mmCIF file of C-alpha atoms in Angstrom:
data_model
loop_
_atom_site.group_PDB
_atom_site.id
_atom_site.type_symbol
_atom_site.label_atom_id
_atom_site.label_comp_id
_atom_site.label_asym_id
_atom_site.label_seq_id
_atom_site.Cartn_x
_atom_site.Cartn_y
_atom_site.Cartn_z
ATOM 1 C CA UNK A 810 -10.760 16.758 -6.783
ATOM 2 C CA UNK A 811 -9.001 13.503 -7.685
ATOM 3 C CA UNK A 812 -5.360 13.723 -6.625
ATOM 4 C CA UNK A 813 -4.136 10.119 -6.844
ATOM 5 C CA UNK A 814 -4.023 7.162 -9.222
ATOM 6 C CA UNK A 815 -3.296 3.508 -8.513
ATOM 7 C CA UNK A 816 -2.388 1.235 -11.444
ATOM 8 C CA UNK A 817 -2.279 -2.543 -11.058
ATOM 9 C CA UNK A 818 0.138 -4.895 -12.824
ATOM 10 C CA UNK A 819 -0.968 -8.421 -11.814
ATOM 11 C CA UNK A 820 1.957 -10.435 -13.184
ATOM 12 C CA UNK A 821 4.437 -12.299 -10.951
ATOM 13 C CA UNK A 822 7.298 -14.630 -11.702
ATOM 14 C CA UNK A 823 6.700 -16.324 -8.325
ATOM 15 C CA UNK A 824 3.670 -16.363 -6.033
ATOM 16 C CA UNK A 825 4.440 -15.634 -2.374
ATOM 17 C CA UNK A 826 2.819 -17.887 0.202
ATOM 18 C CA UNK A 827 1.064 -15.031 2.039
ATOM 19 C CA UNK A 828 -0.131 -12.940 -0.920
ATOM 20 C CA UNK A 829 -3.853 -12.518 -1.611
ATOM 21 C CA UNK A 830 -3.583 -9.646 -4.106
ATOM 22 C CA UNK A 831 -4.904 -10.111 -7.621
ATOM 23 C CA UNK A 832 -2.000 -11.793 -9.417
ATOM 24 C CA UNK A 833 -1.115 -14.445 -12.010
ATOM 25 C CA UNK A 834 2.054 -16.236 -13.092
ATOM 26 C CA UNK A 835 3.770 -14.172 -15.765
ATOM 27 C CA UNK A 836 4.608 -17.053 -18.109
ATOM 28 C CA UNK A 837 2.326 -17.361 -21.155
ATOM 29 C CA UNK A 838 0.141 -14.418 -20.094
ATOM 30 C CA UNK A 839 -1.173 -11.831 -22.620
ATOM 31 C CA UNK A 840 0.952 -9.045 -21.131
ATOM 32 C CA UNK A 841 1.053 -6.801 -24.212
ATOM 33 C CA UNK A 842 -2.696 -7.093 -24.734
ATOM 34 C CA UNK A 843 -3.294 -6.306 -21.062
ATOM 35 C CA UNK A 844 -1.207 -3.125 -21.297
ATOM 36 C CA UNK A 845 -3.216 -2.080 -24.357
ATOM 37 C CA UNK A 846 -6.453 -2.486 -22.397
ATOM 38 C CA UNK A 847 -5.037 -0.509 -19.477
ATOM 39 C CA UNK A 848 -4.288 2.245 -21.980
ATOM 40 C CA UNK A 849 -7.967 2.260 -22.995
ATOM 41 C CA UNK A 850 -9.146 2.255 -19.379
ATOM 42 C CA UNK A 851 -6.872 5.183 -18.501
ATOM 43 C CA UNK A 852 -8.151 7.215 -21.446
ATOM 44 C CA UNK A 853 -11.835 6.450 -20.794
ATOM 45 C CA UNK A 854 -11.530 7.014 -17.047
ATOM 46 C CA UNK A 855 -9.961 10.454 -17.331
ATOM 47 C CA UNK A 856 -12.512 11.434 -19.989
ATOM 48 C CA UNK A 857 -15.392 10.356 -17.736
ATOM 49 C CA UNK A 858 -13.912 11.699 -14.491
ATOM 50 C CA UNK A 859 -11.629 14.597 -15.458
ATOM 51 C CA UNK A 860 -9.326 16.156 -12.904
ATOM 52 C CA UNK A 861 -6.450 18.584 -12.732
ATOM 53 C CA UNK A 862 -2.901 17.553 -11.900
ATOM 54 C CA UNK A 863 -2.497 14.356 -9.894
ATOM 55 C CA UNK A 864 -0.343 14.653 -6.810
ATOM 56 C CA UNK A 865 0.638 10.991 -6.696
ATOM 57 C CA UNK A 866 0.769 7.964 -9.003
ATOM 58 C CA UNK A 867 1.412 4.487 -7.592
ATOM 59 C CA UNK A 868 2.064 1.363 -9.665
ATOM 60 C CA UNK A 869 1.587 -1.830 -7.676
ATOM 61 C CA UNK A 870 0.925 -5.510 -8.184
ATOM 62 C CA UNK A 871 1.644 -8.285 -8.602
ATOM 63 C CA UNK A 872 5.149 -7.323 -9.569
ATOM 64 C CA UNK A 873 5.282 -4.289 -11.892
ATOM 65 C CA UNK A 874 8.996 -4.815 -12.483
ATOM 66 C CA UNK A 875 8.317 -8.272 -13.957
ATOM 67 C CA UNK A 876 7.532 -6.373 -17.165
ATOM 68 C CA UNK A 877 10.354 -6.195 -19.689
ATOM 69 C CA UNK A 878 12.072 -2.869 -20.355
ATOM 70 C CA UNK A 879 10.177 -2.471 -23.635
ATOM 71 C CA UNK A 880 6.850 -3.286 -21.947
ATOM 72 C CA UNK A 881 7.610 -0.779 -19.205
ATOM 73 C CA UNK A 882 8.220 1.819 -21.898
ATOM 74 C CA UNK A 883 4.839 1.098 -23.516
ATOM 75 C CA UNK A 884 3.064 1.231 -20.158
ATOM 76 C CA UNK A 885 4.753 4.436 -19.020
ATOM 77 C CA UNK A 886 4.011 6.080 -22.367
ATOM 78 C CA UNK A 887 0.300 5.406 -21.731
ATOM 79 C CA UNK A 888 0.526 6.953 -18.269
ATOM 80 C CA UNK A 889 2.157 10.097 -19.639
ATOM 81 C CA UNK A 890 -0.360 10.323 -22.462
ATOM 82 C CA UNK A 891 -3.524 9.943 -20.393
ATOM 83 C CA UNK A 892 -2.942 10.902 -16.757
ATOM 84 C CA UNK A 893 -2.629 14.610 -15.918
ATOM 85 C CA UNK A 894 0.429 15.360 -13.766
ATOM 86 C CA UNK A 895 3.455 17.594 -13.524
ATOM 87 C CA UNK A 896 6.651 15.566 -13.766
ATOM 88 C CA UNK A 897 8.535 17.958 -11.466
ATOM 89 C CA UNK A 898 6.050 17.817 -8.579
ATOM 90 C CA UNK A 899 4.297 14.435 -8.732
ATOM 91 C CA UNK A 900 5.204 11.546 -6.432
ATOM 92 C CA UNK A 901 5.529 8.663 -8.923
ATOM 93 C CA UNK A 902 6.072 5.297 -7.205
ATOM 94 C CA UNK A 903 6.816 1.854 -8.633
ATOM 95 C CA UNK A 904 6.707 -1.290 -6.508
ATOM 96 C CA UNK A 905 9.732 -3.460 -7.247
ATOM 97 C CA UNK A 906 10.965 -6.928 -6.468
ATOM 98 C CA UNK A 907 14.677 -7.017 -5.499
ATOM 99 C CA UNK A 908 16.547 -8.773 -8.282
ATOM 100 C CA UNK A 909 14.016 -7.867 -11.008
ATOM 101 C CA UNK A 910 15.288 -4.349 -11.578
ATOM 102 C CA UNK A 911 17.961 -4.600 -14.259
ATOM 103 C CA UNK A 912 19.806 -1.445 -15.225
ATOM 104 C CA UNK A 913 17.860 -1.110 -18.476
ATOM 105 C CA UNK A 914 14.567 -1.233 -16.554
ATOM 106 C CA UNK A 915 15.834 1.298 -14.023
ATOM 107 C CA UNK A 916 16.832 3.630 -16.836
ATOM 108 C CA UNK A 917 13.374 3.373 -18.433
ATOM 109 C CA UNK A 918 11.709 4.209 -15.103
ATOM 110 C CA UNK A 919 14.013 7.168 -14.562
ATOM 111 C CA UNK A 920 13.576 8.441 -18.123
ATOM 112 C CA UNK A 921 9.792 8.437 -17.647
ATOM 113 C CA UNK A 922 10.032 10.437 -14.404
ATOM 114 C CA UNK A 923 9.323 7.669 -11.890
ATOM 115 C CA UNK A 924 10.935 9.162 -8.776
ATOM 116 C CA UNK A 925 10.165 6.718 -5.963
ATOM 117 C CA UNK A 926 10.774 2.966 -5.628
ATOM 118 C CA UNK A 927 9.180 0.632 -3.086
ATOM 119 C CA UNK A 928 11.076 -2.641 -2.655
ATOM 120 C CA UNK A 929 9.241 -5.691 -1.290
ATOM 121 C CA UNK A 930 12.077 -6.913 0.938
ATOM 122 C CA UNK A 931 10.057 -8.519 3.784
ATOM 123 C CA UNK A 932 13.110 -9.971 5.576
ATOM 124 C CA UNK A 933 16.917 -10.131 5.372
ATOM 125 C CA UNK A 934 16.953 -13.734 6.577
ATOM 126 C CA UNK A 935 17.504 -15.902 3.488
ATOM 127 C CA UNK A 936 16.014 -19.022 5.063
ATOM 128 C CA UNK A 937 12.914 -17.099 6.057
ATOM 129 C CA UNK A 938 12.624 -15.584 2.588
ATOM 130 C CA UNK A 939 12.698 -19.081 1.128
ATOM 131 C CA UNK A 940 10.055 -20.252 3.587
ATOM 132 C CA UNK A 941 7.608 -17.497 2.694
ATOM 133 C CA UNK A 942 7.990 -18.057 -1.049
ATOM 134 C CA UNK A 943 10.102 -15.029 -1.950
ATOM 135 C CA UNK A 944 12.431 -15.469 -4.940
ATOM 136 C CA UNK A 945 15.053 -12.876 -3.931
ATOM 137 C CA UNK A 946 17.775 -13.123 -1.277
ATOM 138 C CA UNK A 947 19.372 -10.445 0.892
ATOM 139 C CA UNK A 948 22.243 -9.874 -1.547
ATOM 140 C CA UNK A 949 19.692 -8.982 -4.243
ATOM 141 C CA UNK A 950 18.322 -6.196 -2.050
ATOM 142 C CA UNK A 951 21.752 -4.635 -1.586
ATOM 143 C CA UNK A 952 22.526 -4.859 -5.296
ATOM 144 C CA UNK A 953 19.151 -3.474 -6.381
ATOM 145 C CA UNK A 954 19.456 -0.486 -4.059
ATOM 146 C CA UNK A 955 23.008 0.184 -5.227
ATOM 147 C CA UNK A 956 21.872 0.058 -8.856
ATOM 148 C CA UNK A 957 18.903 2.345 -8.169
ATOM 149 C CA UNK A 958 21.104 4.897 -6.414
ATOM 150 C CA UNK A 959 23.568 4.852 -9.312
ATOM 151 C CA UNK A 960 20.776 5.599 -11.785
ATOM 152 C CA UNK A 961 19.709 8.528 -9.620
ATOM 153 C CA UNK A 962 16.808 7.369 -7.417
ATOM 154 C CA UNK A 963 16.816 9.412 -4.212
ATOM 155 C CA UNK A 964 13.523 8.288 -2.674
ATOM 156 C CA UNK A 965 13.420 4.565 -1.865
ATOM 157 C CA UNK A 966 11.142 2.652 0.486
ATOM 158 C CA UNK A 967 11.523 -0.832 1.936
ATOM 159 C CA UNK A 968 8.610 -3.090 2.957
ATOM 160 C CA UNK A 969 9.123 -5.518 5.834
ATOM 161 C CA UNK A 970 6.847 -8.190 7.329
ATOM 162 C CA UNK A 971 7.104 -9.472 10.893
ATOM 163 C CA UNK A 972 5.428 -12.267 12.859
ATOM 164 C CA UNK A 973 6.388 -14.677 10.074
ATOM 165 C CA UNK A 974 6.345 -18.472 10.595
ATOM 166 C CA UNK A 975 9.110 -19.532 13.008
ATOM 167 C CA UNK A 976 10.370 -15.933 13.221
ATOM 168 C CA UNK A 977 11.857 -14.903 16.566
ATOM 169 C CA UNK A 978 12.063 -11.433 18.065
ATOM 170 C CA UNK A 979 15.846 -11.662 17.710
ATOM 171 C CA UNK A 980 15.544 -12.456 14.004
ATOM 172 C CA UNK A 981 13.301 -9.437 13.443
ATOM 173 C CA UNK A 982 15.752 -7.266 15.364
ATOM 174 C CA UNK A 983 18.504 -8.406 12.978
ATOM 175 C CA UNK A 984 16.353 -7.640 9.926
ATOM 176 C CA UNK A 985 15.595 -4.182 11.323
ATOM 177 C CA UNK A 986 19.263 -3.563 12.036
ATOM 178 C CA UNK A 987 20.199 -4.441 8.464
ATOM 179 C CA UNK A 988 17.335 -2.422 6.999
ATOM 180 C CA UNK A 989 18.125 0.699 9.009
ATOM 181 C CA UNK A 990 21.818 0.508 8.122
ATOM 182 C CA UNK A 991 20.743 1.141 4.515
ATOM 183 C CA UNK A 992 19.358 4.548 5.535
ATOM 184 C CA UNK A 993 16.343 4.447 3.273
ATOM 185 C CA UNK A 994 14.011 7.413 2.992
ATOM 186 C CA UNK A 995 10.966 5.370 4.013
ATOM 187 C CA UNK A 996 10.093 2.073 5.712
ATOM 188 C CA UNK A 997 6.843 0.117 5.952
ATOM 189 C CA UNK A 998 6.567 -2.801 8.383
ATOM 190 C CA UNK A 999 3.428 -4.920 8.614
ATOM 191 C CA UNK A 1000 2.433 -7.806 10.812
ATOM 192 C CA UNK A 1001 1.654 -10.935 8.784
ATOM 193 C CA UNK A 1002 -2.058 -11.415 8.161
ATOM 194 C CA UNK A 1003 -3.188 -14.848 7.031
ATOM 195 C CA UNK A 1004 -5.627 -14.377 4.165
ATOM 196 C CA UNK A 1005 -7.961 -16.983 2.592
ATOM 197 C CA UNK A 1006 -6.888 -18.616 -0.674
ATOM 198 C CA UNK A 1007 -3.187 -18.414 0.165
ATOM 199 C CA UNK A 1008 -0.628 -21.167 0.791
ATOM 200 C CA UNK A 1009 -0.264 -20.013 4.398
ATOM 201 C CA UNK A 1010 -4.029 -20.159 4.943
ATOM 202 C CA UNK A 1011 -4.120 -23.793 3.815
ATOM 203 C CA UNK A 1012 -1.122 -24.658 6.014
ATOM 204 C CA UNK A 1013 -2.695 -22.946 9.018
ATOM 205 C CA UNK A 1014 -5.896 -24.935 8.585
ATOM 206 C CA UNK A 1015 -3.802 -28.114 8.611
ATOM 207 C CA UNK A 1016 -2.003 -27.018 11.768
ATOM 208 C CA UNK A 1017 1.299 -26.742 9.881
ATOM 209 C CA UNK A 1018 2.015 -23.015 10.217
ATOM 210 C CA UNK A 1019 4.131 -22.297 13.339
ATOM 211 C CA UNK A 1020 3.411 -18.603 13.974
ATOM 212 C CA UNK A 1021 4.882 -16.474 16.786
ATOM 213 C CA UNK A 1022 2.677 -15.903 19.831
ATOM 214 C CA UNK A 1023 0.642 -12.707 20.282
ATOM 215 C CA UNK A 1024 3.154 -11.645 22.932
ATOM 216 C CA UNK A 1025 6.063 -12.139 20.516
ATOM 217 C CA UNK A 1026 4.224 -10.241 17.791
ATOM 218 C CA UNK A 1027 3.559 -7.347 20.187
ATOM 219 C CA UNK A 1028 7.232 -7.314 21.196
ATOM 220 C CA UNK A 1029 8.287 -7.165 17.523
ATOM 221 C CA UNK A 1030 6.061 -4.125 17.019
ATOM 222 C CA UNK A 1031 7.471 -2.541 20.153
ATOM 223 C CA UNK A 1032 11.022 -3.106 18.865
ATOM 224 C CA UNK A 1033 9.974 -1.587 15.549
ATOM 225 C CA UNK A 1034 8.715 1.596 17.245
ATOM 226 C CA UNK A 1035 11.820 1.853 19.419
ATOM 227 C CA UNK A 1036 14.308 1.383 16.589
ATOM 228 C CA UNK A 1037 12.558 3.723 14.174
ATOM 229 C CA UNK A 1038 12.452 6.467 16.799
ATOM 230 C CA UNK A 1039 16.092 5.842 17.720
ATOM 231 C CA UNK A 1040 17.090 6.326 14.057
ATOM 232 C CA UNK A 1041 14.973 9.492 13.697
ATOM 233 C CA UNK A 1042 12.285 8.088 11.431
ATOM 234 C CA UNK A 1043 8.925 9.786 11.859
ATOM 235 C CA UNK A 1044 6.016 7.397 12.418
ATOM 236 C CA UNK A 1045 3.172 8.961 10.453
ATOM 237 C CA UNK A 1046 0.930 5.887 10.374
ATOM 238 C CA UNK A 1047 0.680 2.668 12.392
ATOM 239 C CA UNK A 1048 3.013 0.755 10.052
ATOM 240 C CA UNK A 1049 4.835 3.508 8.162
ATOM 241 C CA UNK A 1050 7.947 5.525 8.977
ATOM 242 C CA UNK A 1051 9.805 8.181 7.006
ATOM 243 C CA UNK A 1052 12.389 10.873 7.104
ATOM 244 C CA UNK A 1053 10.548 14.151 7.664
ATOM 245 C CA UNK A 1054 9.035 15.381 4.416
ATOM 246 C CA UNK A 1055 9.323 11.994 2.669
ATOM 247 C CA UNK A 1056 6.087 10.415 3.898
ATOM 248 C CA UNK A 1057 4.255 8.543 1.119
ATOM 249 C CA UNK A 1058 1.760 10.969 -0.376
ATOM 250 C CA UNK A 1059 -0.118 8.069 -1.937
ATOM 251 C CA UNK A 1060 -0.588 6.393 1.444
ATOM 252 C CA UNK A 1061 -1.720 9.645 3.016
ATOM 253 C CA UNK A 1062 -4.311 10.186 0.257
ATOM 254 C CA UNK A 1063 -5.838 6.807 1.090
ATOM 255 C CA UNK A 1064 -5.858 7.298 4.873
ATOM 256 C CA UNK A 1065 -7.252 10.814 4.483
ATOM 257 C CA UNK A 1066 -10.201 9.201 2.678
ATOM 258 C CA UNK A 1067 -9.633 11.262 -0.462
ATOM 259 C CA UNK A 1068 -10.560 10.342 -4.054
ATOM 260 C CA UNK A 1069 -8.337 8.228 -6.310
ATOM 261 C CA UNK A 1070 -8.427 6.462 -9.671
ATOM 262 C CA UNK A 1071 -7.942 2.679 -9.773
ATOM 263 C CA UNK A 1072 -6.752 1.284 -13.112
ATOM 264 C CA UNK A 1073 -6.193 -2.373 -14.002
ATOM 265 C CA UNK A 1074 -7.537 -5.832 -13.210
ATOM 266 C CA UNK A 1075 -8.753 -6.043 -9.608
ATOM 267 C CA UNK A 1076 -8.032 -2.367 -8.877
ATOM 268 C CA UNK A 1077 -10.320 -0.291 -6.659
ATOM 269 C CA UNK A 1078 -11.206 3.375 -7.037
ATOM 270 C CA UNK A 1079 -13.048 6.071 -5.110
ATOM 271 C CA UNK A 1080 -14.418 8.834 -7.327
ATOM 272 C CA UNK A 1081 -17.323 11.261 -6.817
ATOM 273 C CA UNK A 1082 -18.616 9.422 -3.757
ATOM 274 C CA UNK A 1083 -18.643 6.006 -5.458
ATOM 275 C CA UNK A 1084 -16.332 3.106 -4.661
ATOM 276 C CA UNK A 1085 -15.742 0.852 -7.648
ATOM 277 C CA UNK A 1086 -14.056 -2.547 -7.911
ATOM 278 C CA UNK A 1087 -12.658 -3.783 -11.215
ATOM 279 C CA UNK A 1088 -13.044 -7.392 -12.304
ATOM 280 C CA UNK A 1089 -9.979 -9.456 -11.448
ATOM 281 C CA UNK A 1090 -9.468 -12.256 -14.019
ATOM 282 C CA UNK A 1091 -7.481 -10.969 -16.999
ATOM 283 C CA UNK A 1092 -9.804 -12.355 -19.665
ATOM 284 C CA UNK A 1093 -12.852 -10.819 -17.957
ATOM 285 C CA UNK A 1094 -11.060 -7.521 -17.501
ATOM 286 C CA UNK A 1095 -10.015 -7.289 -21.142
ATOM 287 C CA UNK A 1096 -13.451 -8.368 -22.376
ATOM 288 C CA UNK A 1097 -15.124 -5.681 -20.240
ATOM 289 C CA UNK A 1098 -12.834 -3.019 -21.673
ATOM 290 C CA UNK A 1099 -13.656 -4.197 -25.219
ATOM 291 C CA UNK A 1100 -17.385 -4.097 -24.549
ATOM 292 C CA UNK A 1101 -17.842 -0.924 -22.489
ATOM 293 C CA UNK A 1102 -14.464 0.722 -21.945
ATOM 294 C CA UNK A 1103 -14.856 0.141 -18.196
ATOM 295 C CA UNK A 1104 -14.167 -3.033 -16.174
ATOM 296 C CA UNK A 1105 -16.352 -2.435 -13.112
ATOM 297 C CA UNK A 1106 -17.839 -5.448 -11.336
ATOM 298 C CA UNK A 1107 -19.134 -3.446 -8.346
ATOM 299 C CA UNK A 1108 -20.185 0.161 -7.795
ATOM 300 C CA UNK A 1109 -21.198 1.367 -4.350
ATOM 301 C CA UNK A 1110 -22.541 4.827 -3.563
ATOM 302 C CA UNK A 1111 -21.007 5.625 -0.192
ATOM 303 C CA UNK A 1112 -23.547 7.126 2.207
ATOM 304 C CA UNK A 1113 -22.636 10.081 4.416
ATOM 305 C CA UNK A 1114 -22.729 7.790 7.447
ATOM 306 C CA UNK A 1115 -20.297 5.382 5.747
ATOM 307 C CA UNK A 1116 -18.044 8.289 4.779
ATOM 308 C CA UNK A 1117 -17.887 9.404 8.404
ATOM 309 C CA UNK A 1118 -17.090 5.872 9.558
ATOM 310 C CA UNK A 1119 -14.345 5.594 6.939
ATOM 311 C CA UNK A 1120 -12.970 8.947 8.063
ATOM 312 C CA UNK A 1121 -12.499 7.425 11.501
ATOM 313 C CA UNK A 1122 -11.116 3.953 10.821
ATOM 314 C CA UNK A 1123 -8.815 5.203 8.074
ATOM 315 C CA UNK A 1124 -7.862 8.505 9.690
ATOM 316 C CA UNK A 1125 -7.028 6.973 13.055
ATOM 317 C CA UNK A 1126 -4.320 4.923 11.367
ATOM 318 C CA UNK A 1127 -2.398 8.172 10.985
ATOM 319 C CA UNK A 1128 -0.260 9.212 13.945
ATOM 320 C CA UNK A 1129 -1.810 12.685 13.863
ATOM 321 C CA UNK A 1130 -5.278 11.113 13.928
ATOM 322 C CA UNK A 1131 -8.543 12.792 12.944
ATOM 323 C CA UNK A 1132 -9.080 16.550 13.069
ATOM 324 C CA UNK A 1133 -12.254 17.713 14.792
ATOM 325 C CA UNK A 1134 -12.304 20.890 12.683
ATOM 326 C CA UNK A 1135 -11.748 19.062 9.380
ATOM 327 C CA UNK A 1136 -14.474 16.550 10.257
ATOM 328 C CA UNK A 1137 -16.974 19.381 10.911
ATOM 329 C CA UNK A 1138 -15.989 21.167 7.710
ATOM 330 C CA UNK A 1139 -16.283 17.983 5.637
ATOM 331 C CA UNK A 1140 -19.535 16.609 7.045
ATOM 332 C CA UNK A 1141 -21.236 19.545 8.761
ATOM 333 C CA UNK A 1142 -21.448 17.568 11.998
ATOM 334 C CA UNK A 1143 -19.399 17.582 15.185
ATOM 335 C CA UNK A 1144 -17.103 14.595 15.607
ATOM 336 C CA UNK A 1145 -17.918 14.414 19.322
ATOM 337 C CA UNK A 1146 -21.654 14.195 18.587
ATOM 338 C CA UNK A 1147 -21.513 11.531 15.876
ATOM 339 C CA UNK A 1148 -19.165 9.163 17.719
ATOM 340 C CA UNK A 1149 -19.360 10.363 21.325
ATOM 341 C CA UNK A 1150 -20.004 6.900 22.813
ATOM 342 C CA UNK A 1151 -17.213 5.148 20.899
ATOM 343 C CA UNK A 1152 -14.691 7.922 21.566
ATOM 344 C CA UNK A 1153 -15.406 8.083 25.284
ATOM 345 C CA UNK A 1154 -15.167 4.313 25.699
ATOM 346 C CA UNK A 1155 -11.748 4.193 24.053
ATOM 347 C CA UNK A 1156 -10.482 7.198 26.001
ATOM 348 C CA UNK A 1157 -11.477 5.434 29.221
ATOM 349 C CA UNK A 1158 -9.634 2.301 28.043
ATOM 350 C CA UNK A 1159 -6.547 4.387 27.316
ATOM 351 C CA UNK A 1160 -6.680 3.683 23.557
ATOM 352 C CA UNK A 1161 -7.605 7.162 22.264
ATOM 353 C CA UNK A 1162 -6.575 10.652 23.313
ATOM 354 C CA UNK A 1163 -7.303 14.268 22.458
ATOM 355 C CA UNK A 1164 -4.369 16.461 21.533
ATOM 356 C CA UNK A 1165 -5.977 19.832 20.950
ATOM 357 C CA UNK A 1166 -8.104 19.491 17.820
ATOM 358 C CA UNK A 1167 -6.783 16.008 17.003
ATOM 359 C CA UNK A 1168 -8.165 12.644 18.143
ATOM 360 C CA UNK A 1169 -5.474 9.966 17.899
ATOM 361 C CA UNK A 1170 -4.378 6.558 19.130
ATOM 362 C CA UNK A 1171 -2.334 6.371 22.305
ATOM 363 C CA UNK A 1172 0.752 4.164 22.396
ATOM 364 C CA UNK A 1173 -1.422 1.409 23.869
ATOM 365 C CA UNK A 1174 -3.994 2.087 21.157
ATOM 366 C CA UNK A 1175 -1.434 1.445 18.411
ATOM 367 C CA UNK A 1176 -1.086 -2.130 19.679
ATOM 368 C CA UNK A 1177 -4.873 -2.582 19.666
ATOM 369 C CA UNK A 1178 -5.670 -0.526 16.594
ATOM 370 C CA UNK A 1179 -7.993 -3.053 14.968
ATOM 371 C CA UNK A 1180 -10.198 -3.112 18.057
ATOM 372 C CA UNK A 1181 -10.522 0.666 17.845
ATOM 373 C CA UNK A 1182 -11.112 0.801 14.083
ATOM 374 C CA UNK A 1183 -13.817 -1.868 14.125
ATOM 375 C CA UNK A 1184 -15.819 0.007 16.743
ATOM 376 C CA UNK A 1185 -16.503 2.812 14.240
ATOM 377 C CA UNK A 1186 -17.969 0.503 11.578
ATOM 378 C CA UNK A 1187 -21.728 0.117 11.426
ATOM 379 C CA UNK A 1188 -22.458 2.816 13.997
ATOM 380 C CA UNK A 1189 -26.078 4.029 13.851
#
């Protein structure tokens, strides 16, 4: 059963130096035409892969809030027309850029039953924000949150990035202090990853990107864990923290390796055992929709072995880990038998642990998560 939908709005008013997501500058783009094609894709997708009520809808980008209020209304009308969900029970998230969310846009979102906002804050240091290519400043975050609360949003998340160029542990501590003082319902904090085809990647190759050391990065993560625990935020995944009961259902769907729709240019989906990737360039996306109703550039039938591997490297991101009983029920095989060698090696290294039925990362394992995850890929 498909319980989640991701919808991609690729437009941005500014391109951040670290971003490798599918995105384009907003100016002079065929935004209205793109939204019309997304409407077609939604309709065709649900007709081809019908499901009952979705549990979670997530609109990401790009910058979804770069759309005008009237464009948001058109887009949200399409979602309500084509996607099956109950407005009173769905988790309906919009990613937002601080400073983009005017009161008229907030009202449109609220009127169309969006009930969760995720602000891409990254840092509260204005100089650092400038350096990483963000267009907002700290004051914009405070104002945007105030405006959202006034309109009635009660579930707000903040994204942070650490290990940024020239960032110190002390600077990250200050950003955390400011973020936690806002008492959000949810926080995500990710270590910077340098991706190809980004400004930072080019600077790094020229030796012009002064990044913190591995030791400093590890200390930032340690501070993150300490401060979140001190403020009673539940860590339910390596990089995600929430007040109890307000964990992101969309995130959990992904890490639980469940099915989800992916709508829009560059979006990915996982439906009926097939992973599909949509074409990224807008003109190609819209042409594909015109010709076939579907914009797929890749379709991969996931083998049972691949599904089991994904169950491990996605599921182990969750604090609760992977359930032995659920694994057996899902695949008809014992977790210990399929991955006995890998599990035992990581237990001996102090990276994995059994807690009753659950296999999970230890505290040490959280710092070396990628090493653990990679060991479950390509296992024969």
